[in-house]
Tab-separated table of C-alpha atoms in Angstrom:
chain	number	residue	atom	x	y	z
A	20	MET	CA	25.213	-18.945	1.256
A	21	ARG	CA	21.698	-20.392	1.410
A	22	ARG	CA	18.987	-19.656	3.950
A	23	ASN	CA	15.636	-21.453	3.757
A	24	LEU	CA	12.433	-20.010	5.159
A	25	LYS	CA	8.686	-20.252	4.908
A	26	TRP	CA	6.225	-17.630	6.038
A	27	VAL	CA	2.479	-17.964	5.938
A	28	VAL	CA	0.314	-14.858	6.144
A	29	GLY	CA	-3.326	-15.371	7.152
A	30	LEU	CA	-6.118	-13.371	8.773
A	31	GLY	CA	-4.205	-13.234	12.023
A	32	LEU	CA	-0.839	-13.055	10.271
A	33	THR	CA	-0.073	-16.563	11.495
A	34	LEU	CA	3.548	-17.389	10.877
A	35	ALA	CA	5.220	-20.742	10.273
A	36	ILE	CA	9.000	-21.101	10.517
A	37	GLY	CA	10.509	-23.214	7.759
A	38	ALA	CA	14.145	-23.230	8.895
A	39	SER	CA	15.988	-22.986	12.187
A	40	GLY	CA	17.924	-19.843	13.006
A	41	ILE	CA	15.433	-17.550	11.296
A	42	VAL	CA	13.182	-15.301	13.362
A	43	LEU	CA	9.882	-13.981	12.008
A	44	ALA	CA	7.583	-11.416	13.557
A	45	ALA	CA	4.527	-9.542	12.376
A	46	SER	CA	2.348	-6.588	13.265
A	47	ALA	CA	-0.447	-6.106	10.744
A	48	PRO	CA	-0.237	-5.222	7.964
A	49	THR	CA	3.552	-5.813	7.774
A	50	THR	CA	5.378	-9.137	7.969
A	51	ILE	CA	8.985	-9.005	9.159
A	52	VAL	CA	11.390	-11.750	8.112
A	53	ARG	CA	14.830	-12.000	9.753
A	54	ALA	CA	17.370	-14.316	8.150
A	55	GLY	CA	20.763	-13.972	9.780
A	56	ASN	CA	21.751	-10.326	9.388
A	57	LEU	CA	19.027	-9.618	6.799
A	58	VAL	CA	15.680	-8.039	7.688
A	59	LEU	CA	12.972	-8.196	5.021
A	60	LYS	CA	9.696	-6.319	5.615
A	61	LEU	CA	6.721	-7.176	3.422
A	62	SER	CA	3.222	-5.806	3.089
A	63	GLY	CA	0.811	-6.118	0.220
A	64	GLU	CA	-2.668	-7.023	-0.836
A	65	LEU	CA	-5.062	-7.495	-3.698
A	66	THR	CA	-8.099	-5.230	-3.491
A	67	PRO	CA	-10.941	-5.768	-3.167
A	68	ARG	CA	-10.734	-8.911	-1.027
A	69	VAL	CA	-14.394	-9.740	-1.626
A	70	LEU	CA	-14.485	-11.352	-5.083
A	71	PRO	CA	-16.663	-13.629	-7.218
A	72	LYS	CA	-16.099	-17.347	-6.864
A	73	GLY	CA	-16.536	-18.041	-10.573
A	74	VAL	CA	-15.834	-15.254	-13.087
A	75	PRO	CA	-12.671	-13.213	-12.331
A	76	ALA	CA	-13.131	-9.556	-11.380
A	77	PRO	CA	-10.691	-6.615	-11.691
A	78	VAL	CA	-8.286	-6.162	-8.772
A	79	GLY	CA	-5.525	-3.791	-7.795
A	80	LEU	CA	-2.134	-4.688	-6.354
A	81	HIS	CA	-0.570	-2.643	-3.550
A	82	GLU	CA	2.828	-3.615	-2.161
A	83	ARG	CA	5.624	-2.283	0.017
A	84	THR	CA	8.946	-4.060	0.546
A	85	SER	CA	12.119	-3.059	2.372
A	86	LEU	CA	15.461	-4.809	2.879
A	87	THR	CA	17.890	-3.788	5.640
A	88	THR	CA	20.506	-5.377	7.904
A	89	ILE	CA	20.565	-5.662	11.680
A	90	ASP	CA	24.094	-4.249	11.993
A	91	GLY	CA	23.519	-1.435	9.492
A	92	SER	CA	25.894	-2.853	6.882
A	93	GLN	CA	25.205	-2.865	3.160
A	94	PRO	CA	22.554	-5.501	2.312
A	95	PRO	CA	23.334	-7.887	-0.549
A	96	ALA	CA	22.174	-6.859	-4.002
A	97	LEU	CA	19.019	-8.537	-5.240
A	98	GLU	CA	19.542	-10.370	-8.532
A	99	GLU	CA	16.440	-12.461	-9.243
A	100	LEU	CA	12.952	-13.147	-7.924
A	101	VAL	CA	11.108	-16.288	-9.008
A	102	PHE	CA	7.463	-16.785	-8.014
A	103	ASP	CA	4.568	-19.152	-8.627
A	104	ALA	CA	1.218	-17.404	-8.189
A	105	ASP	CA	-2.247	-18.789	-7.500
A	106	ARG	CA	-4.176	-20.119	-10.494
A	107	ASN	CA	-7.084	-17.833	-9.520
A	108	VAL	CA	-5.039	-14.702	-10.270
A	109	PHE	CA	-4.840	-13.583	-13.912
A	110	VAL	CA	-2.712	-11.178	-15.964
A	111	ASP	CA	-4.110	-9.702	-19.187
A	112	VAL	CA	-2.394	-7.145	-21.422
A	113	GLN	CA	-4.048	-8.109	-24.720
A	114	GLY	CA	-4.981	-4.954	-26.573
A	115	LEU	CA	-2.760	-2.636	-24.517
A	116	PRO	CA	-0.042	-0.577	-26.230
A	117	VAL	CA	3.467	-2.030	-25.921
A	118	CYS	CA	6.592	-0.237	-24.728
A	119	GLY	CA	10.002	-1.455	-25.925
A	120	ARG	CA	12.956	-1.596	-23.550
A	121	GLY	CA	14.874	0.797	-25.798
A	122	LYS	CA	12.384	3.551	-25.009
A	123	LEU	CA	13.109	3.236	-21.285
A	124	GLU	CA	16.862	2.784	-21.000
A	125	ALA	CA	18.847	5.938	-20.218
A	126	ARG	CA	15.585	7.888	-19.798
A	127	ASP	CA	14.393	9.790	-16.758
A	128	ALA	CA	10.946	9.000	-15.379
A	129	ALA	CA	9.139	11.842	-17.115
A	130	THR	CA	10.705	11.048	-20.495
A	131	ALA	CA	9.923	7.338	-20.147
A	132	LYS	CA	6.299	8.095	-19.343
A	133	ARG	CA	5.998	10.441	-22.308
A	134	ALA	CA	7.453	7.768	-24.585
A	135	CYS	CA	4.895	5.121	-23.529
A	136	PRO	CA	1.998	6.785	-21.689
A	137	ASP	CA	-0.615	4.203	-22.677
A	138	ALA	CA	1.580	1.239	-21.680
A	139	ILE	CA	1.789	2.237	-17.991
A	140	LEU	CA	0.403	-0.423	-15.618
A	141	GLY	CA	1.474	0.866	-12.208
A	142	GLU	CA	3.553	3.448	-10.362
A	143	GLY	CA	5.433	3.836	-7.108
A	144	SER	CA	8.922	4.526	-5.819
A	145	ALA	CA	12.226	2.719	-5.264
A	146	SER	CA	15.171	3.345	-2.924
A	147	VAL	CA	18.759	2.247	-3.486
A	148	ARG	CA	21.635	2.137	-0.991
A	149	VAL	CA	25.061	2.571	-2.571
A	150	ALA	CA	28.324	1.617	-0.865
A	151	PHE	CA	31.399	2.427	-2.934
A	152	PRO	CA	34.746	1.200	-1.535
A	153	GLU	CA	36.185	3.535	1.123
A	154	GLN	CA	33.185	5.857	0.912
A	155	THR	CA	30.278	6.491	3.230
A	156	PRO	CA	27.155	4.678	1.970
A	157	PHE	CA	24.283	6.863	0.788
A	158	GLU	CA	20.601	6.397	-0.071
A	159	ALA	CA	18.867	7.474	-3.263
A	160	ILE	CA	15.126	7.415	-3.964
A	161	GLY	CA	13.291	7.852	-7.227
A	162	PRO	CA	10.048	7.135	-9.089
A	163	LEU	CA	9.182	3.625	-10.250
A	164	THR	CA	6.913	2.827	-13.197
A	165	VAL	CA	5.711	-0.490	-14.633
A	166	PHE	CA	5.217	-0.725	-18.406
A	167	ASN	CA	3.634	-3.360	-20.626
A	168	GLY	CA	6.283	-5.031	-22.761
A	169	GLY	CA	3.840	-7.177	-24.734
A	170	VAL	CA	3.181	-10.882	-25.237
A	171	GLU	CA	5.271	-13.189	-27.406
A	172	ASN	CA	5.082	-16.994	-27.612
A	173	GLY	CA	2.837	-17.097	-24.574
A	174	VAL	CA	5.194	-15.014	-22.398
A	175	THR	CA	4.028	-11.668	-21.019
A	176	THR	CA	6.843	-9.166	-20.515
A	177	LEU	CA	6.759	-6.182	-18.169
A	178	PHE	CA	9.451	-3.565	-17.656
A	179	VAL	CA	9.943	-1.949	-14.249
A	180	HIS	CA	11.659	1.430	-14.689
A	181	ALA	CA	13.250	3.250	-11.749
A	182	TYR	CA	15.204	6.486	-11.937
A	183	VAL	CA	17.596	7.258	-9.079
A	184	SER	CA	20.867	9.148	-8.486
A	185	VAL	CA	23.631	6.572	-7.767
A	186	PRO	CA	25.421	9.089	-7.645
A	187	ALA	CA	24.669	10.261	-11.187
A	188	PRO	CA	21.023	10.022	-12.305
A	189	THR	CA	20.548	6.498	-13.654
A	190	ALA	CA	17.679	4.531	-15.163
A	191	ILE	CA	17.342	1.013	-13.756
A	192	VAL	CA	15.170	-1.283	-15.888
A	193	ALA	CA	14.174	-4.661	-14.449
A	194	THR	CA	12.537	-7.278	-16.675
A	195	VAL	CA	9.527	-9.349	-15.601
A	196	LYS	CA	8.571	-12.514	-17.507
A	197	ILE	CA	5.168	-14.106	-16.810
A	198	THR	CA	4.081	-17.470	-18.191
A	199	LYS	CA	1.024	-19.612	-17.574
A	200	GLU	CA	1.653	-22.894	-15.798
A	201	HIS	CA	-0.319	-25.869	-14.544
A	202	LYS	CA	1.161	-26.908	-11.197
A	203	GLY	CA	-1.780	-27.837	-9.021
A	204	ARG	CA	-2.879	-24.673	-7.217
A	205	PHE	CA	-0.410	-22.483	-9.135
A	206	GLY	CA	-1.200	-20.916	-12.506
A	207	LEU	CA	1.416	-18.212	-13.129
A	208	HIS	CA	5.217	-18.439	-13.152
A	209	ILE	CA	6.922	-15.073	-12.687
A	210	VAL	CA	10.632	-14.295	-13.062
A	211	VAL	CA	12.042	-10.847	-12.231
A	212	LEU	CA	15.614	-10.040	-13.320
A	213	VAL	CA	17.194	-7.089	-11.479
A	214	PRO	CA	20.216	-5.473	-13.180
A	215	LYS	CA	23.357	-4.402	-11.358
A	216	VAL	CA	23.059	-1.006	-9.718
A	217	ALA	CA	26.042	1.386	-9.609
A	218	GLY	CA	28.317	-1.257	-11.087
A	219	GLY	CA	27.342	-3.751	-8.399
A	220	SER	CA	27.834	-1.352	-5.473
A	221	GLY	CA	24.124	-0.584	-5.122
A	222	SER	CA	21.331	-2.558	-3.446
A	223	VAL	CA	17.606	-1.996	-3.859
A	224	THR	CA	16.386	-1.440	-0.285
A	225	HIS	CA	12.770	-0.295	-0.649
A	226	THR	CA	9.952	-0.425	-3.176
A	227	GLU	CA	6.362	0.774	-3.144
A	228	LEU	CA	3.984	-0.022	-5.982
A	229	SER	CA	0.328	0.360	-6.828
A	230	ALA	CA	-0.936	-1.317	-9.997
A	231	ARG	CA	-4.491	-1.205	-11.331
A	232	ARG	CA	-5.249	-0.760	-15.030
A	233	LEU	CA	-8.662	-1.039	-16.625
A	234	PHE	CA	-9.052	-0.820	-20.400
A	235	ALA	CA	-11.303	-1.782	-23.265
A	236	TYR	CA	-10.433	-4.169	-26.089
A	237	LYS	CA	-12.770	-5.244	-28.891
A	238	GLY	CA	-15.709	-3.715	-27.051
A	239	ARG	CA	-15.043	-5.605	-23.820
A	240	ARG	CA	-14.003	-4.229	-20.441
A	241	ARG	CA	-10.734	-5.775	-19.338
A	242	SER	CA	-8.282	-5.486	-16.450
A	243	PHE	CA	-4.504	-5.907	-16.287
A	244	LEU	CA	-5.020	-7.856	-13.041
A	245	SER	CA	-8.077	-9.916	-12.133
A	246	ALA	CA	-8.892	-12.627	-9.631
A	247	ARG	CA	-11.606	-14.896	-8.297
A	248	CYS	CA	-11.953	-16.239	-4.771
A	249	SER	CA	-12.024	-20.038	-4.833
A	250	GLY	CA	-11.361	-21.720	-1.501
A	251	GLY	CA	-11.110	-18.517	0.515
A	252	ARG	CA	-7.437	-17.840	-0.107
A	253	PHE	CA	-4.662	-17.122	-2.600
A	254	LEU	CA	-1.423	-19.097	-2.535
A	255	ALA	CA	2.025	-18.077	-3.753
A	256	ARG	CA	5.585	-19.284	-3.320
A	257	GLY	CA	8.854	-17.735	-4.301
A	258	THR	CA	12.615	-17.487	-4.132
A	259	LEU	CA	14.680	-14.326	-3.747
A	260	GLY	CA	18.232	-14.691	-5.062
A	261	PHE	CA	20.986	-12.253	-4.110
A	262	ARG	CA	24.300	-11.665	-5.880
A	263	ASP	CA	26.312	-12.914	-2.890
A	264	GLY	CA	24.628	-16.337	-3.144
A	265	THR	CA	22.015	-15.820	-0.418
A	266	LYS	CA	18.614	-17.327	-1.248
A	267	LEU	CA	15.355	-16.863	0.631
A	268	PHE	CA	12.528	-19.336	0.024
A	269	GLY	CA	8.978	-18.430	1.013
A	270	SER	CA	5.321	-19.291	0.649
A	271	PHE	CA	2.291	-17.083	1.198
A	272	VAL	CA	-1.380	-17.528	2.037
A	273	VAL	CA	-3.574	-14.432	1.595
A	274	PRO	CA	-7.281	-14.598	2.509
A	275	CYS	CA	-10.228	-13.604	0.325
A	276	ARG	CA	-14.021	-13.831	0.610
A	277	ALA	CA	-16.327	-15.069	-2.146
A	278	THR	CA	-19.532	-13.246	-3.075
A	279	ASP	CA	-21.258	-16.366	-4.488
């Protein structure tokens, strides 16, 4: 099943519909996307919004996402997210300690953090809805932590660790791969692989994340995330792929203001 959509978020949260049969609505600061029975709510920003036009400055990322259905049924399980991000947004982990995936798997949140305290890039929470056959669905919520997985052959790896009870306490580790690209206005290609939850019976329904990491390397102040405001906006486009074959296609425009 494929559903195509485009949403554009501007100062007034102006929305453009990219496919028939899909209804979009917004009330700042949340954008609501309805595609058939699916309801996707998105909110997020880079802060500060006032940035230099030339040299990138440190920024923080704050996001909140939820996935539900209109009829209350189990939403499809998310499998992959693929994004192209604006060339004026930068990721830098050079000089930061690295955390291996093996230190995160089968670990609760506290143990994972103790294993790699200096590799933490952001924190938040994640919710999972589990629907086993012939059982009443239930929700589970737990802490979410983003770790630096290092850089190899030009690819930056991040690990997103969530720890929830589904029904037994389980560590869910998603892998993020970031590569530089040169596609006009886009400069970063990001792929997020989400593992099966509860043997395929679980769906991630909500995430909240704040990421801002400043550090020093070779005597220089650096930031995990940085950006510059060129042209008054940031562009991004992406695809969300679900395990039942559903695909959502979207593009974003987020405003910024240059200081010079």
